[in-house]
GROMACS .gro file of C-alpha atoms in nm:
model
  358
    1MET     CA    1   9.233   9.237  11.168
    2LYS     CA    2   9.076   9.344  10.839
    3LYS     CA    3   9.292   9.264  10.539
    4LEU     CA    4   9.388   9.582  10.357
    5ARG     CA    5   9.278   9.611   9.996
    6GLU     CA    6   9.544   9.630   9.724
    7GLY     CA    7   9.528   9.876   9.436
    8PHE     CA    8   9.711   9.937   9.110
    9SER     CA    9   9.999  10.167   9.023
   10THR     CA   10  10.014  10.477   8.804
   11GLY     CA   11  10.228  10.264   8.572
   12SER     CA   12   9.939  10.020   8.533
   13CYS     CA   13   9.705  10.314   8.466
   14MET     CA   14   9.934  10.444   8.192
   15THR     CA   15   9.964  10.097   8.040
   16GLY     CA   16   9.590  10.045   8.041
   17GLY     CA   17   9.521  10.388   7.898
   18ALA     CA   18   9.780  10.339   7.623
   19ALA     CA   19   9.642   9.996   7.529
   20ALA     CA   20   9.284  10.127   7.517
   21ALA     CA   21   9.393  10.428   7.309
   22ALA     CA   22   9.583  10.204   7.065
   23LEU     CA   23   9.283   9.969   7.031
   24TRP     CA   24   9.061  10.269   6.959
   25LEU     CA   25   9.302  10.386   6.687
   26THR     CA   26   9.340  10.043   6.526
   27THR     CA   27   8.985   9.905   6.555
   28GLY     CA   28   8.777  10.221   6.564
   29THR     CA   29   8.620  10.124   6.897
   30CYS     CA   30   8.728  10.223   7.249
   31PRO     CA   31   8.702   9.931   7.494
   32GLU     CA   32   8.506   9.981   7.814
   33VAL     CA   33   8.751   9.763   8.007
   34VAL     CA   34   9.114   9.691   7.925
   35GLU     CA   35   9.340   9.408   8.042
   36VAL     CA   36   9.682   9.491   8.186
   37GLU     CA   37   9.943   9.222   8.249
   38THR     CA   38  10.157   9.315   8.550
   39PRO     CA   39  10.526   9.221   8.592
   40ILE     CA   40  10.429   8.978   8.869
   41GLY     CA   41  10.195   8.787   8.638
   42ARG     CA   42   9.868   8.923   8.769
   43THR     CA   43   9.606   9.045   8.522
   44LEU     CA   44   9.421   9.368   8.597
   45TYR     CA   45   9.090   9.468   8.441
   46LEU     CA   46   9.069   9.846   8.437
   47ASP     CA   47   8.771  10.066   8.349
   48VAL     CA   48   8.843  10.299   8.058
   49ILE     CA   49   8.729  10.662   8.033
   50PRO     CA   50   8.724  10.760   7.662
   51LYS     CA   51   8.839  11.119   7.599
   52GLU     CA   52   8.884  11.147   7.224
   53LYS     CA   53   9.011  10.904   6.966
   54GLY     CA   54   9.353  10.785   7.082
   55VAL     CA   55   9.322  10.941   7.429
   56CYS     CA   56   9.197  10.739   7.728
   57GLY     CA   57   9.184  10.788   8.103
   58ILE     CA   58   9.211  10.542   8.393
   59VAL     CA   59   9.127  10.645   8.750
   60LYS     CA   60   9.402  10.544   8.992
   61ASP     CA   61   9.283  10.317   9.272
   62ALA     CA   62   9.548  10.277   9.543
   63GLY     CA   63   9.336  10.039   9.749
   64ASP     CA   64   9.379  10.106  10.120
   65ASP     CA   65   9.719  10.269  10.072
   66PRO     CA   66   9.741  10.641  10.165
   67ASP     CA   67   9.872  10.727   9.817
   68VAL     CA   68   9.846  11.095   9.719
   69THR     CA   69   9.750  10.994   9.364
   70ASN     CA   70   9.454  10.783   9.473
   71GLY     CA   71   9.148  10.892   9.272
   72SER     CA   72   9.353  11.086   9.020
   73GLU     CA   73   9.286  11.033   8.651
   74VAL     CA   74   9.585  10.914   8.450
   75ILE     CA   75   9.528  11.022   8.090
   76THR     CA   76   9.730  10.858   7.813
   77LYS     CA   77   9.747  10.967   7.450
   78VAL     CA   78   9.889  10.744   7.177
   79GLU     CA   79  10.000  10.879   6.841
   80LEU     CA   80  10.086  10.616   6.580
   81LEU     CA   81  10.371  10.695   6.344
   82PRO     CA   82  10.355  10.601   5.974
   83GLU     CA   83  10.660  10.372   5.985
   84ASP     CA   84  10.809  10.106   6.209
   85GLY     CA   85  11.018  10.242   6.493
   86ALA     CA   86  11.058  10.305   6.865
   87ILE     CA   87  10.793  10.390   7.119
   88THR     CA   88  10.882  10.718   7.289
   89PHE     CA   89  10.736  10.870   7.605
   90VAL     CA   90  10.640  11.230   7.672
   91GLY     CA   91  10.539  11.385   8.003
   92GLY     CA   92  10.221  11.588   7.979
   93ASP     CA   93  10.035  11.795   8.236
   94GLY     CA   94  10.124  11.699   8.594
   95ILE     CA   95  10.423  11.479   8.510
   96GLY     CA   96  10.759  11.581   8.655
   97THR     CA   97  11.096  11.614   8.486
   98VAL     CA   98  11.420  11.459   8.613
   99THR     CA   99  11.667  11.736   8.707
  100GLU     CA  100  11.924  11.545   8.915
  101GLU     CA  101  12.163  11.271   8.815
  102GLY     CA  102  12.151  10.942   9.001
  103LEU     CA  103  11.797  10.828   8.927
  104LYS     CA  104  11.718  10.552   8.678
  105LEU     CA  105  11.638  10.811   8.410
  106PRO     CA  106  11.864  11.069   8.244
  107VAL     CA  107  11.836  11.437   8.338
  108GLY     CA  108  11.574  11.606   8.123
  109GLU     CA  109  11.358  11.297   8.079
  110PRO     CA  110  10.996  11.289   8.194
  111ALA     CA  111  10.965  11.102   8.525
  112ILE     CA  112  10.812  10.790   8.374
  113ASN     CA  113  11.004  10.507   8.533
  114PRO     CA  114  11.158  10.215   8.339
  115VAL     CA  115  10.914   9.941   8.446
  116PRO     CA  116  10.599  10.136   8.349
  117ARG     CA  117  10.765  10.215   8.014
  118GLN     CA  118  10.838   9.845   7.962
  119MET     CA  119  10.482   9.748   8.061
  120THR     CA  120  10.335   9.999   7.817
  121GLU     CA  121  10.567   9.902   7.534
  122ARG     CA  122  10.483   9.532   7.575
  123ALA     CA  123  10.111   9.609   7.574
  124LEU     CA  124  10.138   9.829   7.267
  125ARG     CA  125  10.352   9.587   7.069
  126LYS     CA  126  10.074   9.329   7.096
  127ILE     CA  127   9.840   9.580   6.929
  128ILE     CA  128  10.055   9.783   6.686
  129GLY     CA  129  10.341   9.541   6.616
  130ASP     CA  130  10.664   9.714   6.515
  131ARG     CA  131  10.505  10.045   6.432
  132GLY     CA  132  10.648  10.356   6.595
  133ALA     CA  133  10.441  10.552   6.847
  134VAL     CA  134  10.450  10.847   7.084
  135VAL     CA  135  10.291  10.799   7.426
  136THR     CA  136  10.201  11.111   7.624
  137VAL     CA  137  10.085  11.066   7.982
  138SER     CA  138   9.922  11.333   8.199
  139ILE     CA  139   9.788  11.351   8.555
  140PRO     CA  140   9.583  11.670   8.596
  141GLY     CA  141   9.669  11.836   8.927
  142GLY     CA  142   9.992  11.638   8.949
  143GLU     CA  143  10.218  11.939   9.003
  144GLU     CA  144  10.041  12.026   9.328
  145LEU     CA  145  10.017  11.664   9.444
  146ALA     CA  146  10.390  11.616   9.385
  147LYS     CA  147  10.468  11.862   9.665
  148LYS     CA  148  10.340  11.597   9.909
  149THR     CA  149  10.579  11.331   9.777
  150PHE     CA  150  10.955  11.263   9.781
  151ASN     CA  151  10.986  11.405   9.429
  152PRO     CA  152  11.126  11.750   9.521
  153ARG     CA  153  11.399  11.582   9.730
  154LEU     CA  154  11.485  11.352   9.441
  155GLY     CA  155  11.515  11.636   9.193
  156VAL     CA  156  11.195  11.548   9.008
  157LEU     CA  157  11.033  11.885   8.948
  158GLY     CA  158  10.707  12.008   8.803
  159GLY     CA  159  10.491  11.708   8.876
  160LEU     CA  160  10.452  11.344   8.971
  161SER     CA  161  10.643  11.034   8.870
  162VAL     CA  162  10.479  10.742   8.693
  163LEU     CA  163  10.582  10.461   8.923
  164GLY     CA  164  10.540  10.090   8.982
  165THR     CA  165  10.766   9.788   8.973
  166THR     CA  166  10.495   9.525   9.022
  167GLY     CA  167  10.192   9.707   8.879
  168ILE     CA  168  10.019   9.657   9.213
  169VAL     CA  169   9.995   9.898   9.506
  170ARG     CA  170  10.020   9.719   9.836
  171PRO     CA  171   9.893   9.907  10.142
  172MET     CA  172  10.176  10.107  10.299
  173SER     CA  173  10.409   9.879  10.488
  174GLU     CA  174  10.758   9.892  10.629
  175GLU     CA  175  10.879   9.726  10.312
  176ALA     CA  176  10.722   9.997  10.097
  177MET     CA  177  10.868  10.272  10.315
  178LYS     CA  178  11.213  10.117  10.302
  179ASP     CA  179  11.191  10.084   9.924
  180SER     CA  180  11.117  10.456   9.893
  181LEU     CA  181  11.414  10.541  10.117
  182LEU     CA  182  11.647  10.325   9.908
  183VAL     CA  183  11.550  10.514   9.592
  184GLU     CA  184  11.688  10.832   9.749
  185LEU     CA  185  11.994  10.657   9.891
  186ASP     CA  186  12.070  10.501   9.552
  187MET     CA  187  12.049  10.843   9.389
  188TYR     CA  188  12.309  10.987   9.627
  189ALA     CA  189  12.533  10.683   9.580
  190ARG     CA  190  12.520  10.714   9.200
  191GLN     CA  191  12.614  11.080   9.233
  192GLY     CA  192  12.934  10.966   9.403
  193HIS     CA  193  12.860  11.072   9.760
  194HIS     CA  194  13.026  10.888  10.049
  195ALA     CA  195  12.897  11.097  10.341
  196ILE     CA  196  12.536  11.153  10.444
  197LEU     CA  197  12.315  11.298  10.716
  198PHE     CA  198  12.037  11.075  10.847
  199VAL     CA  199  11.753  11.252  11.026
  200LEU     CA  200  11.432  11.111  11.165
  201GLY     CA  201  11.206  11.377  11.015
  202THR     CA  202  11.168  11.733  10.889
  203THR     CA  203  11.191  11.897  11.232
  204GLY     CA  204  11.526  11.734  11.302
  205GLU     CA  205  11.651  11.820  10.954
  206ASN     CA  206  11.570  12.188  11.002
  207ALA     CA  207  11.728  12.193  11.350
  208LEU     CA  208  12.054  12.038  11.229
  209LYS     CA  209  12.075  12.277  10.934
  210ALA     CA  210  12.023  12.570  11.173
  211GLN     CA  211  12.300  12.441  11.400
  212TYR     CA  212  12.559  12.320  11.150
  213GLY     CA  213  12.475  12.474  10.812
  214GLU     CA  214  12.407  12.297  10.484
  215PHE     CA  215  12.482  11.930  10.413
  216ARG     CA  216  12.586  11.748  10.097
  217CYS     CA  217  12.300  11.502  10.114
  218ILE     CA  218  12.024  11.446  10.369
  219LEU     CA  219  11.789  11.151  10.405
  220GLN     CA  220  11.492  11.128  10.639
  221VAL     CA  221  11.516  10.768  10.757
  222SER     CA  222  11.216  10.764  10.992
  223ASN     CA  223  11.258  10.473  11.237
  224TYR     CA  224  11.482  10.257  11.016
  225ILE     CA  225  11.823  10.358  11.146
  226GLY     CA  226  11.992  10.019  11.151
  227PHE     CA  227  11.854   9.916  10.814
  228MET     CA  228  11.965  10.239  10.650
  229ILE     CA  229  12.313  10.224  10.803
  230GLU     CA  230  12.363   9.877  10.660
  231GLU     CA  231  12.231   9.980  10.320
  232ALA     CA  232  12.448  10.294  10.315
  233VAL     CA  233  12.762  10.095  10.394
  234GLU     CA  234  12.679   9.850  10.115
  235ARG     CA  235  12.671  10.146   9.878
  236GLY     CA  236  13.011  10.274   9.985
  237PHE     CA  237  12.917  10.544  10.237
  238THR     CA  238  13.199  10.595  10.488
  239ASP     CA  239  13.065  10.882  10.702
  240ILE     CA  240  12.714  10.898  10.848
  241LEU     CA  241  12.581  11.163  11.084
  242ILE     CA  242  12.257  11.079  11.266
  243GLY     CA  243  12.052  11.347  11.438
  244GLY     CA  244  11.715  11.357  11.604
  245PHE     CA  245  11.511  11.400  11.919
  246VAL     CA  246  11.664  11.230  12.220
  247GLY     CA  247  11.331  11.056  12.291
  248LYS     CA  248  11.387  10.845  11.980
  249LEU     CA  249  11.765  10.819  11.969
  250VAL     CA  250  11.796  10.714  12.332
  251LYS     CA  251  11.666  10.379  12.208
  252VAL     CA  252  11.971  10.352  11.983
  253ALA     CA  253  12.188  10.399  12.291
  254SER     CA  254  12.046  10.069  12.411
  255GLY     CA  255  12.122   9.899  12.079
  256THR     CA  256  11.769   9.923  11.938
  257MET     CA  257  11.812   9.999  11.568
  258ASN     CA  258  11.444  10.035  11.475
  259THR     CA  259  11.297  10.311  11.690
  260HIS     CA  260  10.929  10.246  11.616
  261SER     CA  261  10.727  10.197  11.933
  262HIS     CA  262  10.590   9.863  11.812
  263VAL     CA  263  10.943   9.722  11.789
  264ALA     CA  264  11.089   9.819  12.126
  265ASP     CA  265  11.098  10.094  12.384
  266GLY     CA  266  11.346  10.082  12.671
  267ARG     CA  267  11.388  10.462  12.683
  268LEU     CA  268  11.330  10.502  13.053
  269GLU     CA  269  11.530  10.189  13.136
  270THR     CA  270  11.825  10.327  12.941
  271ILE     CA  271  11.804  10.668  13.108
  272CYS     CA  272  11.778  10.499  13.449
  273THR     CA  273  12.086  10.288  13.380
  274HIS     CA  274  12.299  10.587  13.285
  275ALA     CA  275  12.164  10.794  13.574
  276ALA     CA  276  12.262  10.513  13.813
  277LEU     CA  277  12.610  10.496  13.660
  278HIS     CA  278  12.640  10.868  13.733
  279GLY     CA  279  12.554  10.815  14.098
  280ALA     CA  280  12.180  10.885  14.105
  281SER     CA  281  12.001  10.767  14.417
  282ARG     CA  282  11.739  10.496  14.421
  283ASP     CA  283  11.474  10.761  14.477
  284VAL     CA  284  11.581  10.951  14.164
  285ILE     CA  285  11.594  10.631  13.960
  286GLU     CA  286  11.241  10.542  14.073
  287ARG     CA  287  11.115  10.888  13.983
  288ILE     CA  288  11.267  10.865  13.634
  289TYR     CA  289  11.132  10.514  13.589
  290SER     CA  290  10.780  10.623  13.680
  291CYS     CA  291  10.777  10.894  13.409
  292VAL     CA  292  10.540  10.849  13.119
  293THR     CA  293  10.744  11.052  12.871
  294THR     CA  294  11.110  11.114  12.793
  295LYS     CA  295  11.047  11.485  12.836
  296ALA     CA  296  10.938  11.433  13.197
  297ALA     CA  297  11.246  11.221  13.262
  298MET     CA  298  11.468  11.490  13.108
  299LYS     CA  299  11.332  11.742  13.357
  300ILE     CA  300  11.432  11.519  13.650
  301VAL     CA  301  11.775  11.459  13.498
  302GLU     CA  302  11.830  11.835  13.474
  303GLU     CA  303  11.701  11.904  13.826
  304GLU     CA  304  11.933  11.640  13.968
  305GLY     CA  305  12.242  11.770  13.784
  306LEU     CA  306  12.279  11.453  13.576
  307THR     CA  307  12.293  11.612  13.231
  308ASP     CA  308  12.629  11.447  13.154
  309ILE     CA  309  12.437  11.124  13.089
  310TRP     CA  310  12.325  11.255  12.749
  311LYS     CA  311  12.683  11.274  12.628
  312ASP     CA  312  12.742  10.918  12.747
  313MET     CA  313  12.428  10.796  12.570
  314ALA     CA  314  12.523  10.972  12.247
  315GLU     CA  315  12.857  10.792  12.269
  316ARG     CA  316  12.686  10.457  12.325
  317ALA     CA  317  12.449  10.522  12.036
  318SER     CA  318  12.744  10.600  11.811
  319ALA     CA  319  12.917  10.279  11.918
  320HIS     CA  320  12.609  10.069  11.841
  321CYS     CA  321  12.575  10.238  11.502
  322ARG     CA  322  12.941  10.176  11.416
  323LYS     CA  323  12.890   9.812  11.508
  324THR     CA  324  12.586   9.798  11.278
  325ALA     CA  325  12.810   9.946  11.006
  326HIS     CA  326  13.056   9.659  11.069
  327GLY     CA  327  13.328   9.917  11.135
  328MET     CA  328  13.314  10.028  10.770
  329ALA     CA  329  13.185  10.380  10.842
  330ARG     CA  330  13.227  10.655  11.097
  331VAL     CA  331  12.889  10.723  11.255
  332GLY     CA  332  12.834  11.032  11.466
  333VAL     CA  333  12.520  11.091  11.672
  334VAL     CA  334  12.356  11.419  11.773
  335PHE     CA  335  12.080  11.429  12.035
  336LEU     CA  336  11.830  11.716  12.011
  337ASP     CA  337  11.618  11.832  12.304
  338ALA     CA  338  11.247  11.916  12.299
  339GLU     CA  339  11.325  12.268  12.173
  340ASN     CA  340  11.535  12.124  11.888
  341ARG     CA  341  11.861  12.244  12.037
  342VAL     CA  342  12.170  12.024  12.046
  343LEU     CA  343  12.163  11.833  12.372
  344ALA     CA  344  12.468  11.612  12.321
  345GLU     CA  345  12.709  11.489  12.055
  346SER     CA  346  12.923  11.179  12.029
  347ALA     CA  347  13.296  11.258  12.034
  348ASN     CA  348  13.340  11.188  11.663
  349VAL     CA  349  13.078  11.438  11.546
  350PRO     CA  350  13.330  11.712  11.449
  351GLU     CA  351  13.523  11.482  11.212
  352VAL     CA  352  13.205  11.331  11.065
  353LEU     CA  353  13.064  11.681  11.019
  354ASN     CA  354  13.363  11.780  10.807
  355ALA     CA  355  13.279  11.501  10.566
  356VAL     CA  356  12.902  11.548  10.564
  357ARG     CA  357  12.873  11.927  10.540
  358ARG     CA  358  12.887  12.113  10.209
   0.00000   0.00000   0.00000
């Protein structure tokens, strides 16, 4: 398998642009290439695009990661103050503003995260010493790009965030996906929430809202159900409602806590087991087992009058989730059918709903 190429973060771009701009201001010459020291000790050599004295651009290269900012120009302006003092950060064109409490930045601040600020300040101090400065970062087109990110869900409005904890962009992995989910979970925890709705994706989220109304906080957990339950419990969540298409959540009924197809399947085996427990004949079990999709199996279950199995599986899924939560949280499970209607609920859904709904 081809090794995926790494890239560098928007935080590294801002740092490089700021360093180049400061060198231009202090030496009179803009460097063609600037060095950036990353928090993990790796040195980057970034090409500089000179704009005007004290303003430099760096083109974001996300490597082989499907990053929406790949190819965007991060433009950084440095203004030196006449006296010693702090380095302050301003969000320019395309940079979002924090509007919700619970993130690592106060409400009203530009969405320039702490690590990129620290990287930039360290780079500038080597050039300007103790002198005060104002750093303004812009990403043209960032407001539109931000609509494709988690920012609107996190309360970062009007543009992108300047991100990066290592300075390096590693091609999208489970670890990277989990990290992004934990940012949102941490925000809800800091806001004092103890109840949350986990959905697998946007379709499930919309279906559950249509069925039950609005929720206090919602997190799309993708396939990482077990991981997110454990992380939620660690952060003090005591009520978790999980909803999604039965074709995914039936795996949870078998105790599979990561529903990605490369981890495990067992959907048809689980349906067959419950159908057998409800008295299905060998012929029916064989027909279900020979299905290629959950949807095809669901049709047989309905034709054979075995629809009570969904309630049993929702109950089993809830039990496995409560076990994953080490008994420290109530976990209700809602199965949705192919038309996004509620197919079955675990018995504890009504009480969990009371905690999770607005």
